[in-house]
């Protein structure tokens, strides 16, 4: 039997916990109020009607649990166009019958501001290239990302995203999402990791169709030297063409900032997924000049949380590759210690006598098939001794990777729209 004092304490405790739990968080799905929960046939009937559900659902923007992996990531957002540069435009009647013009520059800016807020709420370090209806050239936009201060004190954003909307006056029913990476796929692995997640989530949120081909495209399809804004960025980057301003329904929707929020939310979800799958990296490789060979060694990192599970390697050993002069060289990877060593096919003497730095590449994937970054390194040998400095490089410049069969379309300049 309880004493009066313990009963009193129990009442106090109940009152206290009652107060604490007064505000219940919303559940993910309300539990059915019926006596019997809906049957499998009832659920099948919902699927029978799936084609009737063509309208966008009520707007909800819950936090994605994986947003925690975006914390401290430096992301530069670039709302395309601005100032006297409208981007694509579309003229229509508004609700009162007045003629209004939708500027792509404005829609891009609204999406970027809303995305900035979602990403900042997730703890990411977000920087915008323009803060109002300003005119900026393409190189200056990329320079914001190249010069961005990271949380770890370093310089250079982790990711650069240019936000645009597409246009097709010849076929106004076009409304698909495309994401553009720079150069060839082999040289844009990390950009594609992120772009792939964003393409799917963005299209899901705003119900654009999937184009005839895959939604990820190389900017070499548009210009011989790709998009100026991506070419000038020294980190993983991509350009979103979220939807088409020329579509009869889409251009009305794009005027609505809550619709722009759906776009921003889709990009946010894609970035959560990208971060969730990890951003593999490695220690800065060390170089040893032996009597005959140049040996490099580094420790790979899966880019995944160091929690229970890390005891088993989450790197796909079959994907580990070191390349020198574009060709794979023999390497040894120990999945337990995650140490990688490789021998470059060049003698120590030759390496030291070279007047220009040696460049080698390192590629691998974690179990989510996300690629490591950085992937290129430069060794500058000291001619007088067995010492060398190693520096990480950004993606290879286009000229060294472009196929000889590339098209002959004009080169993009800093004056181009993208
Ligand atoms: Zn544009």
XYZ file of C-alpha atoms and ligand atoms in Angstrom:
419
model
C 0.000 0.000 0.000
C 1.238 3.445 -0.833
C 1.827 6.069 1.805
C -0.052 9.408 1.464
C 3.269 11.030 0.600
C 4.035 8.651 -2.298
C 0.430 9.052 -3.569
C 0.912 12.822 -3.490
C 4.192 12.438 -5.407
C 2.458 10.180 -7.948
C -0.230 12.808 -8.525
C 2.450 15.467 -8.912
C 4.315 13.253 -11.379
C 1.134 12.586 -13.387
C 0.366 16.305 -13.490
C 3.923 17.062 -14.575
C 4.063 14.407 -17.318
C 0.509 15.355 -18.360
C 1.740 18.903 -18.896
C 4.818 17.717 -20.757
C 2.838 15.535 -23.148
C -0.069 17.888 -23.752
C 1.222 18.664 -27.258
C 1.294 15.492 -29.308
C 3.327 15.492 -32.492
C 1.224 14.619 -35.567
C 1.346 10.939 -36.522
C 2.419 9.902 -40.007
C -0.995 8.320 -40.611
C -4.129 8.689 -38.556
C -5.181 5.306 -37.219
C -8.488 4.284 -38.860
C -11.500 5.246 -36.741
C -13.660 2.371 -38.043
C -14.276 -0.667 -35.903
C -12.495 -2.848 -38.489
C -9.446 -1.423 -40.261
C -9.675 -1.254 -44.093
C -9.041 -4.613 -45.769
C -6.571 -5.568 -48.470
C -9.424 -5.248 -51.012
C -10.067 -1.690 -49.801
C -6.399 -0.877 -50.312
C -6.492 -2.496 -53.788
C -9.504 -0.299 -54.631
C -7.413 2.777 -53.847
C -4.900 1.582 -56.455
C -7.790 1.003 -58.939
C -8.433 4.747 -58.774
C -4.796 5.864 -59.033
C -5.255 7.403 -62.494
C -7.985 9.678 -61.101
C -5.395 11.336 -58.853
C -4.006 13.837 -61.306
C -4.036 16.950 -59.153
C -1.235 17.849 -56.795
C -1.830 16.755 -53.208
C -2.254 19.238 -50.387
C 1.098 20.929 -49.747
C 3.044 19.529 -46.811
C 6.752 20.089 -46.275
C 7.737 17.815 -43.376
C 11.389 17.606 -42.461
C 13.052 14.605 -44.065
C 14.773 12.581 -41.309
C 17.913 12.387 -43.481
C 18.249 16.170 -43.503
C 20.662 15.795 -40.568
C 23.267 14.582 -43.061
C 23.133 17.999 -44.763
C 24.382 19.691 -41.598
C 27.425 21.896 -42.228
C 27.461 21.089 -45.952
C 28.213 24.233 -47.954
C 25.737 24.584 -50.808
C 25.698 27.538 -53.206
C 22.375 28.195 -54.932
C 22.322 30.185 -58.145
C 18.952 31.555 -59.274
C 19.483 31.880 -63.043
C 19.166 35.225 -64.903
C 18.049 38.481 -63.199
C 18.147 42.231 -63.849
C 17.586 42.980 -67.523
C 17.989 39.279 -68.261
C 14.516 37.794 -67.904
C 15.376 34.267 -68.983
C 12.398 32.553 -70.597
C 9.126 34.504 -70.427
C 5.494 33.569 -70.841
C 2.507 35.913 -71.174
C -0.943 34.960 -69.889
C -4.152 36.337 -68.398
C -4.291 36.497 -64.620
C -7.346 35.776 -62.434
C -8.899 39.188 -63.228
C -8.306 38.903 -66.984
C -5.290 41.219 -66.947
C -2.297 40.305 -69.147
C 0.717 39.342 -67.046
C 4.197 38.120 -67.942
C 5.992 35.385 -66.039
C 9.757 35.942 -65.917
C 11.872 32.852 -65.460
C 14.320 34.985 -63.418
C 11.596 35.591 -60.791
C 10.492 31.960 -60.556
C 14.152 30.873 -60.264
C 14.696 33.377 -57.443
C 11.613 32.277 -55.482
C 12.666 28.616 -55.710
C 16.204 29.496 -54.573
C 14.992 31.576 -51.574
C 12.604 28.830 -50.435
C 15.255 26.146 -50.906
C 17.729 28.294 -48.959
C 15.292 28.325 -46.039
C 14.680 24.542 -46.134
C 18.403 23.805 -46.290
C 19.282 26.331 -43.563
C 16.634 24.735 -41.331
C 18.530 21.472 -41.902
C 21.764 23.090 -40.687
C 23.411 23.445 -44.099
C 25.652 26.418 -44.857
C 23.768 28.006 -47.769
C 24.943 30.898 -49.932
C 23.007 32.531 -52.786
C 24.730 34.015 -55.819
C 22.208 36.851 -56.146
C 20.084 38.383 -53.413
C 17.575 40.307 -55.507
C 16.778 41.027 -59.142
C 20.461 41.551 -59.952
C 22.352 41.029 -63.169
C 25.388 38.752 -62.886
C 27.654 37.123 -65.414
C 28.135 33.366 -65.367
C 31.730 33.331 -64.136
C 30.892 35.609 -61.193
C 28.105 33.216 -60.196
C 30.512 30.245 -60.191
C 33.106 32.355 -58.342
C 30.679 32.730 -55.416
C 30.865 28.932 -55.081
C 34.631 28.753 -55.725
C 35.269 31.334 -52.984
C 32.619 30.126 -50.513
C 33.873 29.709 -46.947
C 33.136 26.237 -45.660
C 32.279 25.436 -42.033
C 35.575 23.528 -41.659
C 37.457 26.732 -42.520
C 38.305 25.676 -46.057
C 37.371 27.461 -49.263
C 35.041 26.208 -51.989
C 31.464 24.978 -51.750
C 30.644 21.270 -51.514
C 27.933 21.652 -54.138
C 26.842 24.325 -56.627
C 23.281 24.271 -57.981
C 22.014 26.600 -60.691
C 18.214 26.887 -60.788
C 16.378 27.491 -64.069
C 13.115 26.799 -65.875
C 12.829 25.555 -69.414
C 10.911 26.844 -72.430
C 9.508 25.270 -75.593
C 7.291 27.601 -77.625
C 6.995 25.035 -80.435
C 5.510 22.413 -78.144
C 3.762 24.097 -75.194
C 2.639 20.751 -73.781
C 6.264 19.863 -72.907
C 6.717 19.706 -69.172
C 9.548 17.512 -68.027
C 12.372 17.999 -65.533
C 15.954 17.895 -66.784
C 19.179 18.211 -64.837
C 22.396 19.079 -66.592
C 25.906 18.081 -65.546
C 29.115 19.433 -67.020
C 31.142 17.514 -69.588
C 31.234 13.750 -69.791
C 29.624 11.425 -67.258
C 33.007 9.879 -66.354
C 34.225 13.264 -65.249
C 31.065 14.264 -63.379
C 30.460 11.267 -61.133
C 29.669 13.162 -57.939
C 27.588 15.781 -59.775
C 25.541 12.923 -61.212
C 25.143 11.244 -57.788
C 23.464 14.421 -56.511
C 21.636 15.282 -59.738
C 20.108 11.810 -59.964
C 18.530 12.109 -56.497
C 17.270 15.629 -57.207
C 15.837 14.773 -60.652
C 13.637 12.030 -59.254
C 12.412 13.870 -56.165
C 11.779 17.147 -57.996
C 9.739 15.470 -60.742
C 7.807 13.526 -58.079
C 6.878 16.666 -56.174
C 5.647 18.718 -59.117
C 4.337 15.848 -61.259
C 6.291 16.679 -64.395
C 6.544 13.843 -66.887
C 9.749 11.916 -67.527
C 11.224 13.000 -70.841
C 11.626 10.435 -73.624
C 15.216 9.993 -72.500
C 16.851 9.963 -69.049
C 16.420 13.246 -67.119
C 20.185 13.720 -66.655
C 21.943 15.325 -69.590
C 25.433 16.545 -70.430
C 25.774 20.261 -71.140
C 27.883 19.273 -74.168
C 24.555 18.505 -75.865
C 23.877 22.254 -75.874
C 27.287 23.893 -76.337
C 30.701 22.655 -77.441
C 32.181 23.761 -74.139
C 29.125 23.138 -71.982
C 27.312 25.704 -69.853
C 29.543 28.624 -68.830
C 28.215 28.625 -65.264
C 29.058 24.926 -64.711
C 32.360 25.144 -66.582
C 33.621 27.825 -64.199
C 32.614 25.945 -61.021
C 35.417 23.920 -59.421
C 33.250 21.489 -57.451
C 30.400 19.017 -58.072
C 27.627 21.021 -59.688
C 24.501 20.785 -61.808
C 21.839 22.949 -63.384
C 18.119 22.214 -62.835
C 15.559 22.972 -65.520
C 12.712 22.366 -63.097
C 9.754 22.618 -65.513
C 8.578 24.613 -68.553
C 7.368 28.225 -68.337
C 5.656 27.754 -71.713
C 3.090 25.164 -70.579
C -0.478 26.521 -70.309
C -0.998 25.086 -66.814
C 2.615 25.186 -65.699
C 3.086 28.928 -66.349
C 0.095 29.690 -64.112
C 1.433 27.392 -61.409
C 4.913 28.939 -61.584
C 3.497 32.343 -60.574
C 2.398 30.811 -57.272
C 5.117 30.909 -54.602
C 3.606 27.882 -52.855
C 4.087 25.972 -56.103
C 7.694 27.212 -56.147
C 7.873 25.768 -52.618
C 6.942 22.346 -54.053
C 9.879 22.713 -56.434
C 12.219 23.785 -53.637
C 10.959 20.937 -51.458
C 11.620 18.413 -54.256
C 15.208 19.642 -54.587
C 15.562 19.573 -50.783
C 14.323 15.951 -50.653
C 16.762 14.993 -53.400
C 19.628 16.585 -51.481
C 18.572 14.775 -48.271
C 18.686 11.490 -50.203
C 22.061 12.397 -51.712
C 23.516 13.182 -48.285
C 21.925 10.061 -46.760
C 23.769 7.866 -49.279
C 27.054 9.401 -48.180
C 29.771 11.524 -49.688
C 32.868 9.288 -49.837
C 36.293 10.875 -49.640
C 39.856 9.944 -48.624
C 42.846 11.354 -46.797
C 45.166 13.495 -48.911
C 47.367 10.867 -50.606
C 50.959 10.555 -49.430
C 53.677 10.026 -51.982
C 56.816 7.985 -51.424
C 59.732 8.095 -53.834
C 61.349 4.662 -53.629
C 64.486 3.608 -55.425
C 62.458 2.537 -58.441
C 58.846 3.532 -58.082
C 56.567 6.284 -56.939
C 54.098 4.868 -54.423
C 50.933 6.616 -53.291
C 48.957 5.706 -50.190
C 45.725 6.983 -48.709
C 42.872 5.864 -46.439
C 39.424 5.754 -48.020
C 36.319 7.000 -46.235
C 32.812 5.772 -47.069
C 31.284 9.151 -46.240
C 28.782 7.387 -43.951
C 28.174 7.809 -40.208
C 30.779 6.242 -37.963
C 28.145 4.297 -36.045
C 27.452 0.609 -35.555
C 27.805 -0.951 -39.015
C 31.129 0.636 -39.787
C 32.878 -2.573 -38.703
C 32.106 -4.058 -42.121
C 33.486 -2.238 -45.165
C 30.868 -0.187 -46.960
C 33.152 0.445 -49.935
C 32.674 -1.638 -53.087
C 36.212 -2.993 -53.476
C 35.585 -3.803 -57.149
C 35.171 -0.087 -57.870
C 38.490 1.062 -56.356
C 40.680 2.317 -59.154
C 43.780 4.495 -59.471
C 44.487 6.001 -62.891
C 47.606 7.604 -64.254
C 47.633 9.201 -67.702
C 44.026 8.015 -68.022
C 44.923 4.315 -67.557
C 44.313 2.131 -64.467
C 47.415 1.245 -62.471
C 47.782 -1.722 -60.049
C 46.535 -0.912 -56.562
C 45.965 -2.740 -53.319
C 42.941 -2.014 -51.116
C 42.516 -3.484 -47.644
C 38.777 -3.400 -46.743
C 39.537 -3.728 -43.025
C 41.901 -0.796 -42.619
C 40.532 0.924 -45.767
C 44.116 1.666 -46.756
C 44.886 1.931 -50.454
C 48.339 1.802 -52.010
C 49.225 2.077 -55.677
C 52.413 2.234 -57.676
C 52.605 4.773 -60.469
C 54.310 3.421 -63.604
C 57.059 5.991 -63.539
C 60.511 5.784 -61.997
C 61.394 8.004 -59.071
C 64.204 9.566 -61.052
C 61.942 10.381 -64.006
C 59.291 11.806 -61.689
C 61.747 14.147 -60.005
C 63.183 15.282 -63.311
C 59.764 16.108 -64.767
C 59.204 19.810 -65.046
C 55.458 19.603 -64.745
C 53.397 18.104 -61.918
C 52.148 14.516 -62.194
C 48.386 14.124 -62.110
C 46.695 10.921 -60.968
C 43.061 9.994 -60.330
C 41.411 7.925 -57.628
C 37.872 6.543 -57.976
C 35.715 4.355 -55.765
C 32.076 3.905 -54.747
C 30.451 3.230 -51.403
C 27.660 0.670 -51.062
C 25.097 3.244 -52.227
C 27.204 3.672 -55.381
C 28.084 7.224 -54.455
C 31.487 8.330 -55.671
C 34.433 9.807 -53.818
C 35.520 13.433 -54.022
C 38.063 14.847 -54.775
C 39.169 12.433 -57.481
C 42.207 14.153 -59.030
C 45.539 14.986 -57.433
C 48.672 16.736 -58.469
C 52.147 15.657 -57.296
C 54.895 18.203 -57.476
C 58.226 16.459 -56.941
C 61.165 18.165 -55.334
C 64.022 17.648 -57.848
C 66.629 17.680 -55.103
C 65.242 14.961 -52.857
C 62.635 12.298 -52.145
C 59.993 14.837 -51.170
C 56.853 15.900 -52.997
C 53.772 17.994 -52.377
C 50.319 16.652 -53.188
C 47.298 18.859 -53.878
C 43.686 17.981 -54.660
C 42.346 19.194 -57.988
C 38.799 19.817 -59.217
C 37.263 17.950 -62.169
C 39.478 17.722 -65.263
C 39.208 20.652 -67.653
C 36.982 19.822 -70.591
C 39.690 19.976 -73.253
C 41.472 16.944 -71.852
C 38.402 14.741 -71.646
C 36.270 15.704 -74.630
C 35.809 13.066 -77.285
C 37.192 13.977 -80.705
C 33.711 13.409 -82.139
C 32.036 16.171 -80.090
C 29.598 18.371 -81.978
C 30.317 21.714 -83.568
C 27.783 23.934 -81.850
C 28.977 27.350 -80.743
C 30.955 27.833 -77.576
C 29.150 29.175 -74.509
C 30.520 32.465 -73.269
C 30.117 34.352 -70.032
C 27.398 36.317 -71.831
C 25.333 33.157 -72.494
C 22.222 32.574 -70.433
C 23.624 29.425 -68.775
Zn 17.259 29.882 -67.673
